[in-house]
PDB file of C-alpha atoms in Angstrom:
ATOM      1  CA  MET F   1       0.000   0.000   0.000  1.00  0.00           C
ATOM      2  CA  SER F   2       1.210   3.511  -0.805  1.00  0.00           C
ATOM      3  CA  ASP F   3       0.059   6.967   0.259  1.00  0.00           C
ATOM      4  CA  THR F   4       0.980  10.412  -1.082  1.00  0.00           C
ATOM      5  CA  ILE F   5       2.449  12.736   1.537  1.00  0.00           C
ATOM      6  CA  LEU F   6       3.105  16.485   1.513  1.00  0.00           C
ATOM      7  CA  ILE F   7       6.167  17.200   3.658  1.00  0.00           C
ATOM      8  CA  PRO F   8       5.609  20.382   5.730  1.00  0.00           C
ATOM      9  CA  GLY F   9       7.912  23.341   5.118  1.00  0.00           C
ATOM     10  CA  GLY F  10       8.411  26.269   2.806  1.00  0.00           C
ATOM     11  CA  ARG F  11       9.134  24.136  -0.277  1.00  0.00           C
ATOM     12  CA  ASP F  12       6.807  21.913  -2.298  1.00  0.00           C
ATOM     13  CA  VAL F  13       8.100  18.491  -1.257  1.00  0.00           C
ATOM     14  CA  ARG F  14       5.888  15.525  -2.066  1.00  0.00           C
ATOM     15  CA  ALA F  15       6.514  11.923  -1.144  1.00  0.00           C
ATOM     16  CA  THR F  16       5.203   8.407  -1.481  1.00  0.00           C
ATOM     17  CA  LEU F  17       4.948   6.359   1.704  1.00  0.00           C
ATOM     18  CA  ASP F  18       5.169   2.639   0.963  1.00  0.00           C
ATOM     19  CA  THR F  19       3.784   0.811   3.963  1.00  0.00           C
ATOM     20  CA  ALA F  20       4.765  -2.704   4.946  1.00  0.00           C
ATOM     21  CA  ALA F  21       2.040  -5.284   5.441  1.00  0.00           C
ATOM     22  CA  THR F  22       1.973  -6.463   9.052  1.00  0.00           C
ATOM     23  CA  ASP F  23      -0.426  -8.742  10.894  1.00  0.00           C
ATOM     24  CA  GLY F  24      -3.555  -7.011  12.130  1.00  0.00           C
ATOM     25  CA  ALA F  25      -2.744  -3.657  10.521  1.00  0.00           C
ATOM     26  CA  ALA F  26      -5.190  -3.403   7.649  1.00  0.00           C
ATOM     27  CA  GLU F  27      -6.114   0.166   8.569  1.00  0.00           C
ATOM     28  CA  GLY F  28      -2.651   1.719   8.410  1.00  0.00           C
ATOM     29  CA  SER F  29      -2.401   5.387   7.405  1.00  0.00           C
ATOM     30  CA  PRO F  30       0.343   8.048   7.182  1.00  0.00           C
ATOM     31  CA  ASP F  31      -0.528   9.286  10.697  1.00  0.00           C
ATOM     32  CA  ASN F  32      -1.068   5.787  12.108  1.00  0.00           C
ATOM     33  CA  PRO F  33       1.629   3.746  10.381  1.00  0.00           C
ATOM     34  CA  ARG F  34       1.548  -0.012  10.236  1.00  0.00           C
ATOM     35  CA  SER F  35       5.241  -0.282  11.045  1.00  0.00           C
ATOM     36  CA  ASP F  36       7.165   1.536  13.763  1.00  0.00           C
ATOM     37  CA  THR F  37      10.231   1.817  11.492  1.00  0.00           C
ATOM     38  CA  VAL F  38      10.849   3.653   8.219  1.00  0.00           C
ATOM     39  CA  VAL F  39      13.608   4.552   5.761  1.00  0.00           C
ATOM     40  CA  VAL F  40      13.594   7.930   4.016  1.00  0.00           C
ATOM     41  CA  ALA F  41      14.845   7.566   0.415  1.00  0.00           C
ATOM     42  CA  CYS F  42      16.529  10.475  -1.417  1.00  0.00           C
ATOM     43  CA  PRO F  43      16.347  10.446  -5.242  1.00  0.00           C
ATOM     44  CA  PRO F  44      19.121  11.277  -7.715  1.00  0.00           C
ATOM     45  CA  HIS F  45      19.731  14.680  -9.309  1.00  0.00           C
ATOM     46  CA  PRO F  46      16.422  16.424 -10.105  1.00  0.00           C
ATOM     47  CA  GLN F  47      17.911  18.246 -13.074  1.00  0.00           C
ATOM     48  CA  GLN F  48      18.804  14.878 -14.570  1.00  0.00           C
ATOM     49  CA  ARG F  49      15.268  13.529 -14.193  1.00  0.00           C
ATOM     50  CA  GLY F  50      15.844  12.109 -10.737  1.00  0.00           C
ATOM     51  CA  HIS F  51      12.582  11.494  -8.885  1.00  0.00           C
ATOM     52  CA  ARG F  52      11.018   9.331  -6.203  1.00  0.00           C
ATOM     53  CA  GLY F  53       9.964   6.728  -8.749  1.00  0.00           C
ATOM     54  CA  ASP F  54      13.603   5.931  -9.595  1.00  0.00           C
ATOM     55  CA  GLU F  55      13.912   2.167 -10.021  1.00  0.00           C
ATOM     56  CA  ARG F  56      16.742   1.893  -7.504  1.00  0.00           C
ATOM     57  CA  LEU F  57      14.678   3.672  -4.835  1.00  0.00           C
ATOM     58  CA  VAL F  58      11.691   1.464  -5.630  1.00  0.00           C
ATOM     59  CA  ALA F  59      13.854  -1.657  -5.369  1.00  0.00           C
ATOM     60  CA  VAL F  60      15.114  -0.554  -1.958  1.00  0.00           C
ATOM     61  CA  SER F  61      11.558   0.177  -0.865  1.00  0.00           C
ATOM     62  CA  ASP F  62      10.378  -3.252  -2.021  1.00  0.00           C
ATOM     63  CA  ALA F  63      13.161  -4.975  -0.090  1.00  0.00           C
ATOM     64  CA  LEU F  64      12.391  -2.945   3.024  1.00  0.00           C
ATOM     65  CA  THR F  65       8.630  -3.455   2.993  1.00  0.00           C
ATOM     66  CA  ASP F  66       9.234  -7.185   2.552  1.00  0.00           C
ATOM     67  CA  ARG F  67      11.062  -6.936   5.889  1.00  0.00           C
ATOM     68  CA  GLY F  68       8.244  -5.060   7.619  1.00  0.00           C
ATOM     69  CA  ILE F  69       9.810  -1.603   7.252  1.00  0.00           C
ATOM     70  CA  ASP F  70       8.043   1.354   5.653  1.00  0.00           C
ATOM     71  CA  CYS F  71       9.781   3.542   3.062  1.00  0.00           C
ATOM     72  CA  LEU F  72       9.237   7.240   2.380  1.00  0.00           C
ATOM     73  CA  ARG F  73      10.403   8.148  -1.145  1.00  0.00           C
ATOM     74  CA  PHE F  74      10.308  11.901  -1.755  1.00  0.00           C
ATOM     75  CA  ASP F  75      10.807  14.426  -4.544  1.00  0.00           C
ATOM     76  CA  TYR F  76      12.836  17.583  -3.971  1.00  0.00           C
ATOM     77  CA  GLY F  77      11.271  21.016  -4.232  1.00  0.00           C
ATOM     78  CA  ASP F  78      12.411  23.564  -6.812  1.00  0.00           C
ATOM     79  CA  TRP F  79      16.084  23.255  -7.744  1.00  0.00           C
ATOM     80  CA  ASP F  80      18.309  25.038  -5.208  1.00  0.00           C
ATOM     81  CA  GLU F  81      21.849  23.866  -6.051  1.00  0.00           C
ATOM     82  CA  GLY F  82      21.904  21.247  -3.293  1.00  0.00           C
ATOM     83  CA  TYR F  83      21.063  23.593  -0.446  1.00  0.00           C
ATOM     84  CA  GLY F  84      17.285  23.362  -0.553  1.00  0.00           C
ATOM     85  CA  GLU F  85      17.476  19.688  -1.479  1.00  0.00           C
ATOM     86  CA  THR F  86      19.369  18.934   1.739  1.00  0.00           C
ATOM     87  CA  THR F  87      16.716  20.871   3.651  1.00  0.00           C
ATOM     88  CA  ASP F  88      14.063  18.765   1.913  1.00  0.00           C
ATOM     89  CA  ALA F  89      15.747  15.587   3.125  1.00  0.00           C
ATOM     90  CA  ASP F  90      16.062  16.942   6.655  1.00  0.00           C
ATOM     91  CA  ARG F  91      12.370  17.833   6.750  1.00  0.00           C
ATOM     92  CA  ALA F  92      11.420  14.413   5.426  1.00  0.00           C
ATOM     93  CA  VAL F  93      13.510  12.864   8.204  1.00  0.00           C
ATOM     94  CA  GLY F  94      11.807  15.152  10.709  1.00  0.00           C
ATOM     95  CA  TRP F  95       8.386  14.069   9.420  1.00  0.00           C
ATOM     96  CA  ALA F  96       9.432  10.449   9.857  1.00  0.00           C
ATOM     97  CA  LEU F  97      10.911  10.950  13.347  1.00  0.00           C
ATOM     98  CA  ASP F  98       7.599  12.443  14.497  1.00  0.00           C
ATOM     99  CA  ARG F  99       5.759   9.276  13.489  1.00  0.00           C
ATOM    100  CA  TYR F 100       8.160   6.339  13.831  1.00  0.00           C
ATOM    101  CA  ASP F 101      10.301   4.854  16.577  1.00  0.00           C
ATOM    102  CA  ARG F 102      13.315   4.274  14.326  1.00  0.00           C
ATOM    103  CA  VAL F 103      14.297   6.014  11.091  1.00  0.00           C
ATOM    104  CA  GLY F 104      16.961   5.180   8.514  1.00  0.00           C
ATOM    105  CA  LEU F 105      18.155   7.116   5.479  1.00  0.00           C
ATOM    106  CA  PHE F 106      19.021   5.994   1.948  1.00  0.00           C
ATOM    107  CA  GLY F 107      20.040   7.907  -1.157  1.00  0.00           C
ATOM    108  CA  PHE F 108      21.283   7.273  -4.682  1.00  0.00           C
ATOM    109  CA  SER F 109      23.905   9.382  -6.527  1.00  0.00           C
ATOM    110  CA  PHE F 110      23.143  13.061  -5.785  1.00  0.00           C
ATOM    111  CA  GLY F 111      20.665  11.647  -3.279  1.00  0.00           C
ATOM    112  CA  GLY F 112      23.399   9.562  -1.675  1.00  0.00           C
ATOM    113  CA  THR F 113      25.334  12.739  -0.984  1.00  0.00           C
ATOM    114  CA  VAL F 114      22.179  14.458   0.260  1.00  0.00           C
ATOM    115  CA  ALA F 115      21.638  11.513   2.625  1.00  0.00           C
ATOM    116  CA  LEU F 116      25.147  11.768   4.073  1.00  0.00           C
ATOM    117  CA  VAL F 117      24.933  15.538   4.500  1.00  0.00           C
ATOM    118  CA  ALA F 118      21.478  15.370   6.104  1.00  0.00           C
ATOM    119  CA  ALA F 119      22.613  12.566   8.408  1.00  0.00           C
ATOM    120  CA  ALA F 120      25.456  14.719   9.723  1.00  0.00           C
ATOM    121  CA  SER F 121      22.907  16.810  11.659  1.00  0.00           C
ATOM    122  CA  ARG F 122      20.581  13.948  12.600  1.00  0.00           C
ATOM    123  CA  PRO F 123      22.153  11.768  15.321  1.00  0.00           C
ATOM    124  CA  GLU F 124      18.726  10.189  15.895  1.00  0.00           C
ATOM    125  CA  LEU F 125      19.071   8.138  12.713  1.00  0.00           C
ATOM    126  CA  ALA F 126      19.395   4.377  13.139  1.00  0.00           C
ATOM    127  CA  GLY F 127      21.505   3.973   9.985  1.00  0.00           C
ATOM    128  CA  VAL F 128      22.487   5.510   6.648  1.00  0.00           C
ATOM    129  CA  CYS F 129      23.106   3.769   3.331  1.00  0.00           C
ATOM    130  CA  ALA F 130      24.427   5.757   0.350  1.00  0.00           C
ATOM    131  CA  LEU F 131      24.509   4.337  -3.182  1.00  0.00           C
ATOM    132  CA  ALA F 132      27.100   5.878  -5.552  1.00  0.00           C
ATOM    133  CA  PRO F 133      27.344   9.168  -3.666  1.00  0.00           C
ATOM    134  CA  THR F 134      29.232  11.967  -5.352  1.00  0.00           C
ATOM    135  CA  ALA F 135      31.845  13.818  -3.312  1.00  0.00           C
ATOM    136  CA  ARG F 136      30.102  17.217  -3.438  1.00  0.00           C
ATOM    137  CA  LEU F 137      26.669  18.710  -3.955  1.00  0.00           C
ATOM    138  CA  ASN F 138      28.183  22.126  -4.640  1.00  0.00           C
ATOM    139  CA  PRO F 139      31.401  23.977  -3.663  1.00  0.00           C
ATOM    140  CA  ASP F 140      30.166  24.414  -0.077  1.00  0.00           C
ATOM    141  CA  VAL F 141      28.731  20.971   0.666  1.00  0.00           C
ATOM    142  CA  ASP F 142      31.247  18.143   1.023  1.00  0.00           C
ATOM    143  CA  ALA F 143      30.126  14.521   1.444  1.00  0.00           C
ATOM    144  CA  VAL F 144      33.517  13.465   2.801  1.00  0.00           C
ATOM    145  CA  ALA F 145      33.296  15.965   5.659  1.00  0.00           C
ATOM    146  CA  ALA F 146      29.702  14.891   6.276  1.00  0.00           C
ATOM    147  CA  LEU F 147      30.786  11.259   6.440  1.00  0.00           C
ATOM    148  CA  ASP F 148      33.325  12.177   9.127  1.00  0.00           C
ATOM    149  CA  GLU F 149      30.527  13.801  11.145  1.00  0.00           C
ATOM    150  CA  VAL F 150      28.194  10.821  10.780  1.00  0.00           C
ATOM    151  CA  VAL F 151      30.846   8.305  11.790  1.00  0.00           C
ATOM    152  CA  GLY F 152      31.942  10.534  14.662  1.00  0.00           C
ATOM    153  CA  ARG F 153      28.416  10.277  16.062  1.00  0.00           C
ATOM    154  CA  ASN F 154      28.511   6.475  15.796  1.00  0.00           C
ATOM    155  CA  THR F 155      25.700   6.301  13.259  1.00  0.00           C
ATOM    156  CA  PRO F 156      26.026   3.047  11.278  1.00  0.00           C
ATOM    157  CA  VAL F 157      26.895   3.685   7.610  1.00  0.00           C
ATOM    158  CA  ARG F 158      27.251   1.542   4.493  1.00  0.00           C
ATOM    159  CA  ILE F 159      28.483   2.856   1.116  1.00  0.00           C
ATOM    160  CA  LEU F 160      27.515   1.012  -2.060  1.00  0.00           C
ATOM    161  CA  TYR F 161      29.316   1.875  -5.292  1.00  0.00           C
ATOM    162  CA  ALA F 162      29.974   0.753  -8.858  1.00  0.00           C
ATOM    163  CA  THR F 163      33.526  -0.031  -9.940  1.00  0.00           C
ATOM    164  CA  ARG F 164      32.895   1.212 -13.500  1.00  0.00           C
ATOM    165  CA  ASP F 165      31.106   4.402 -12.481  1.00  0.00           C
ATOM    166  CA  SER F 166      32.370   7.253 -14.656  1.00  0.00           C
ATOM    167  CA  THR F 167      29.416   9.545 -13.863  1.00  0.00           C
ATOM    168  CA  ALA F 168      29.750  10.341 -10.157  1.00  0.00           C
ATOM    169  CA  ASP F 169      32.899  11.439  -8.354  1.00  0.00           C
ATOM    170  CA  TRP F 170      32.546   8.596  -5.838  1.00  0.00           C
ATOM    171  CA  LYS F 171      36.169   7.693  -5.106  1.00  0.00           C
ATOM    172  CA  PRO F 172      36.829  10.319  -2.401  1.00  0.00           C
ATOM    173  CA  VAL F 173      33.799   9.106  -0.437  1.00  0.00           C
ATOM    174  CA  VAL F 174      34.718   5.422  -0.739  1.00  0.00           C
ATOM    175  CA  GLU F 175      38.370   6.031   0.106  1.00  0.00           C
ATOM    176  CA  ARG F 176      37.463   8.029   3.200  1.00  0.00           C
ATOM    177  CA  ALA F 177      34.881   5.451   4.231  1.00  0.00           C
ATOM    178  CA  GLU F 178      37.507   2.726   4.104  1.00  0.00           C
ATOM    179  CA  GLU F 179      39.926   4.861   6.137  1.00  0.00           C
ATOM    180  CA  LEU F 180      37.211   5.272   8.777  1.00  0.00           C
ATOM    181  CA  GLY F 181      36.380   1.571   8.843  1.00  0.00           C
ATOM    182  CA  VAL F 182      32.964   2.085   7.224  1.00  0.00           C
ATOM    183  CA  GLU F 183      31.677  -0.926   5.310  1.00  0.00           C
ATOM    184  CA  THR F 184      31.760  -0.488   1.527  1.00  0.00           C
ATOM    185  CA  VAL F 185      30.216  -2.823  -1.047  1.00  0.00           C
ATOM    186  CA  ALA F 186      31.417  -2.814  -4.649  1.00  0.00           C
ATOM    187  CA  PHE F 187      29.290  -3.809  -7.650  1.00  0.00           C
ATOM    188  CA  GLU F 188      30.773  -4.604 -11.053  1.00  0.00           C
ATOM    189  CA  SER F 189      28.576  -2.085 -12.812  1.00  0.00           C
ATOM    190  CA  ASP F 190      28.316   1.432 -14.168  1.00  0.00           C
ATOM    191  CA  HIS F 191      26.637   4.316 -12.348  1.00  0.00           C
ATOM    192  CA  PHE F 192      23.130   3.239 -13.283  1.00  0.00           C
ATOM    193  CA  PHE F 193      23.398  -0.372 -12.047  1.00  0.00           C
ATOM    194  CA  VAL F 194      21.544  -1.647 -15.096  1.00  0.00           C
ATOM    195  CA  GLY F 195      19.908  -4.962 -14.284  1.00  0.00           C
ATOM    196  CA  ARG F 196      21.176  -4.792 -10.696  1.00  0.00           C
ATOM    197  CA  SER F 197      18.348  -2.932  -8.953  1.00  0.00           C
ATOM    198  CA  GLY F 198      17.163  -6.022  -7.108  1.00  0.00           C
ATOM    199  CA  GLU F 199      20.659  -6.634  -5.748  1.00  0.00           C
ATOM    200  CA  ILE F 200      20.934  -2.989  -4.737  1.00  0.00           C
ATOM    201  CA  GLY F 201      17.649  -3.208  -2.880  1.00  0.00           C
ATOM    202  CA  GLU F 202      18.763  -6.292  -0.995  1.00  0.00           C
ATOM    203  CA  ALA F 203      22.178  -4.828  -0.143  1.00  0.00           C
ATOM    204  CA  ALA F 204      20.604  -1.674   1.302  1.00  0.00           C
ATOM    205  CA  ALA F 205      17.823  -3.484   3.153  1.00  0.00           C
ATOM    206  CA  ALA F 206      20.176  -6.138   4.541  1.00  0.00           C
ATOM    207  CA  PHE F 207      22.176  -3.341   6.161  1.00  0.00           C
ATOM    208  CA  LEU F 208      19.340  -1.065   7.299  1.00  0.00           C
ATOM    209  CA  GLY F 209      16.900  -3.792   8.339  1.00  0.00           C
ATOM    210  CA  PRO F 210      18.728  -5.075  11.461  1.00  0.00           C
ATOM    211  CA  ARG F 211      19.395  -1.508  12.585  1.00  0.00           C
ATOM    212  CA  LEU F 212      15.703  -0.671  12.440  1.00  0.00           C
ATOM    213  CA  ARG F 213      14.198  -3.947  13.638  1.00  0.00           C
ATOM    214  CA  ASP F 214      15.639  -6.102  16.387  1.00  0.00           C
ATOM    215  CA  ASP F 215      14.105  -9.269  14.924  1.00  0.00           C
ATOM    216  CA  LEU F 216      16.017  -9.072  11.610  1.00  0.00           C
TER     217      LEU F 216
END
């Protein structure tokens, strides 16, 4: 089941909440969720047609809901060079924290960087998984520095990346993650993980699931 959500704030941020089927919860709603755990999913670059229906985000959501975890996939508001988009992610996390006991964060490409940067100011997060994050959103926003902040607060992190990715500047993030002892997972693929979405979904959910639910 999915519901459309409007994330409060000054920007037009809309989301899809995919709710996990759980026993005795046929009447779940955005304000009375079926699950007590959720992952907020950040899409890729909006100026390159990134949106909440991205197949990699959907695959992650499918793998999470199969594990009894809801997933909130959102679209950014009007383009704001990475600044407003990070605010959008933070507000989506805030919406989730108001309604769920545990919240995780996922993002792909530009969204992977957004996830890391947003997580740096959200110690409440149960875990963060970034797929093919680029090193910077803009000259002022550095994913490597954000990763240092996240790890320094003991938030669990996993970085997924493609070894043949020539689109995103992912190497600085992966190299720093390995220096910090953060788990990284390599896929023999290009940036778009063609034909690998199911594997991506499982890799993200296998990491986030146990950090959101004690029975996984």
